[in-house]
Amino acid sequence: MATEQVTVTLPKDMVESIDRQGPNRSRFVAEAVARELDRRRREGLARSLRAPHLETRQLADVGLSDWAARLPAGDEDLVDPAAGTPVRWVEGRGWVEEPQ
C-alpha cells in the first residue's frame, strides 16, 4: 500500500498515551483514523437509509426489485439502468442529483 507522510499536531498527553500503547505511533494513528472513517461511512449510510433519495423510495414503493426478480429469462433488457437520474452522496446533505 502506498503511504504519504503527514504532520499532525496532537496534545502532549495524547501523544504520551499513544506511546504507552506501543512503539509505532504511525500504526496507532492510522488504525484510529481507519476506524473513524469507517464509523463515519456507516453513519452516512444509516442517514441515507433514514432519508432515502425520492426516486429510491418510489422504486421501493412499486416493488421494482420484486418485479425484476420475476422477469423471465431473456427479458433483462426490459430494465434500463441508464434511464434513472444520476445521483451522488454529499456528506451532510445526502443524495443529490448530478448535473446532466
Short mmCIF file of C-alpha atoms in Angstrom, two decimals:
data_model
loop_
_atom_site.label_atom_id
_atom_site.label_comp_id
_atom_site.label_asym_id
_atom_site.label_seq_id
_atom_site.Cartn_x
_atom_site.Cartn_y
_atom_site.Cartn_z
CA MET A 1 0.00 0.00 0.00
CA ALA A 2 1.31 3.44 -0.91
CA THR A 3 1.84 5.77 2.01
CA GLU A 4 2.18 9.50 2.41
CA GLN A 5 3.77 11.34 5.29
CA VAL A 6 1.67 13.96 7.07
CA THR A 7 2.27 16.20 10.04
CA VAL A 8 -0.37 16.09 12.75
CA THR A 9 -0.30 18.20 15.90
CA LEU A 10 -1.69 16.48 18.99
CA PRO A 11 -1.76 17.42 22.66
CA LYS A 12 1.31 16.17 24.54
CA ASP A 13 -0.69 13.99 26.95
CA MET A 14 -2.40 12.30 23.99
CA VAL A 15 0.97 11.50 22.39
CA GLU A 16 2.18 10.10 25.70
CA SER A 17 -0.92 7.89 25.88
CA ILE A 18 -0.30 6.67 22.32
CA ASP A 19 3.33 5.89 23.18
CA ARG A 20 2.20 3.78 26.15
CA GLN A 21 0.17 1.63 23.74
CA GLY A 22 3.17 0.62 21.66
CA PRO A 23 6.26 1.82 19.83
CA ASN A 24 4.63 2.59 16.46
CA ARG A 25 2.77 5.91 16.60
CA SER A 26 2.06 5.88 12.88
CA ARG A 27 0.35 2.49 13.01
CA PHE A 28 -1.71 3.53 16.03
CA VAL A 29 -2.86 6.75 14.38
CA ALA A 30 -3.55 5.02 11.04
CA GLU A 31 -5.70 2.37 12.75
CA ALA A 32 -7.59 5.02 14.73
CA VAL A 33 -8.22 7.08 11.59
CA ALA A 34 -9.35 3.98 9.66
CA ARG A 35 -11.86 3.13 12.42
CA GLU A 36 -13.18 6.71 12.44
CA LEU A 37 -13.52 6.83 8.64
CA ASP A 38 -15.42 3.54 8.75
CA ARG A 39 -17.67 4.84 11.54
CA ARG A 40 -18.45 7.99 9.57
CA ARG A 41 -19.13 5.96 6.40
CA ARG A 42 -21.56 3.74 8.32
CA GLU A 43 -23.18 6.81 9.86
CA GLY A 44 -23.67 8.31 6.40
CA LEU A 45 -25.20 5.09 5.12
CA ALA A 46 -27.55 4.97 8.10
CA ARG A 47 -28.61 8.58 7.39
CA SER A 48 -29.25 7.60 3.78
CA LEU A 49 -31.46 4.72 4.90
CA ARG A 50 -33.42 7.01 7.22
CA ALA A 51 -33.95 9.59 4.45
CA PRO A 52 -33.53 7.88 1.06
CA HIS A 53 -33.48 9.74 -2.23
CA LEU A 54 -37.02 10.26 -3.53
CA GLU A 55 -36.51 8.00 -6.56
CA THR A 56 -35.19 5.21 -4.32
CA ARG A 57 -38.30 5.45 -2.18
CA GLN A 58 -40.55 5.44 -5.26
CA LEU A 59 -38.84 2.32 -6.64
CA ALA A 60 -39.22 0.58 -3.30
CA ASP A 61 -42.89 1.54 -3.15
CA VAL A 62 -43.66 -0.06 -6.53
CA GLY A 63 -41.65 -3.17 -5.66
CA LEU A 64 -39.25 -2.90 -8.61
CA SER A 65 -36.81 -5.41 -7.15
CA ASP A 66 -39.59 -7.99 -6.72
CA TRP A 67 -40.82 -7.32 -10.23
CA ALA A 68 -37.34 -7.58 -11.74
CA ALA A 69 -36.65 -10.81 -9.85
CA ARG A 70 -39.68 -12.44 -11.51
CA LEU A 71 -38.72 -11.48 -15.07
CA PRO A 72 -38.47 -14.45 -17.41
CA ALA A 73 -35.04 -15.31 -18.77
CA GLY A 74 -34.23 -13.17 -21.81
CA ASP A 75 -36.31 -10.18 -20.67
CA GLU A 76 -33.44 -8.46 -18.84
CA ASP A 77 -33.47 -5.67 -21.44
CA LEU A 78 -36.82 -4.51 -20.02
CA VAL A 79 -34.89 -2.78 -17.24
CA ASP A 80 -32.66 0.08 -18.41
CA PRO A 81 -30.26 1.17 -15.65
CA ALA A 82 -29.30 4.23 -17.73
CA ALA A 83 -32.87 5.55 -17.57
CA GLY A 84 -32.56 6.70 -13.95
CA THR A 85 -31.37 10.02 -12.60
CA PRO A 86 -27.66 10.05 -11.68
CA VAL A 87 -27.13 10.90 -8.01
CA ARG A 88 -24.17 11.15 -5.66
CA TRP A 89 -23.78 11.22 -1.90
CA VAL A 90 -22.81 14.58 -0.37
CA GLU A 91 -21.79 14.42 3.28
CA GLY A 92 -24.20 16.43 5.39
CA ARG A 93 -26.74 16.77 2.54
CA GLY A 94 -27.45 13.19 1.49
CA TRP A 95 -28.13 12.10 -2.09
CA VAL A 96 -28.13 14.92 -4.65
CA GLU A 97 -28.76 14.83 -8.39
CA GLU A 98 -25.73 15.01 -10.65
CA PRO A 99 -25.80 17.72 -13.31
CA GLN A 100 -26.73 16.26 -16.69
#
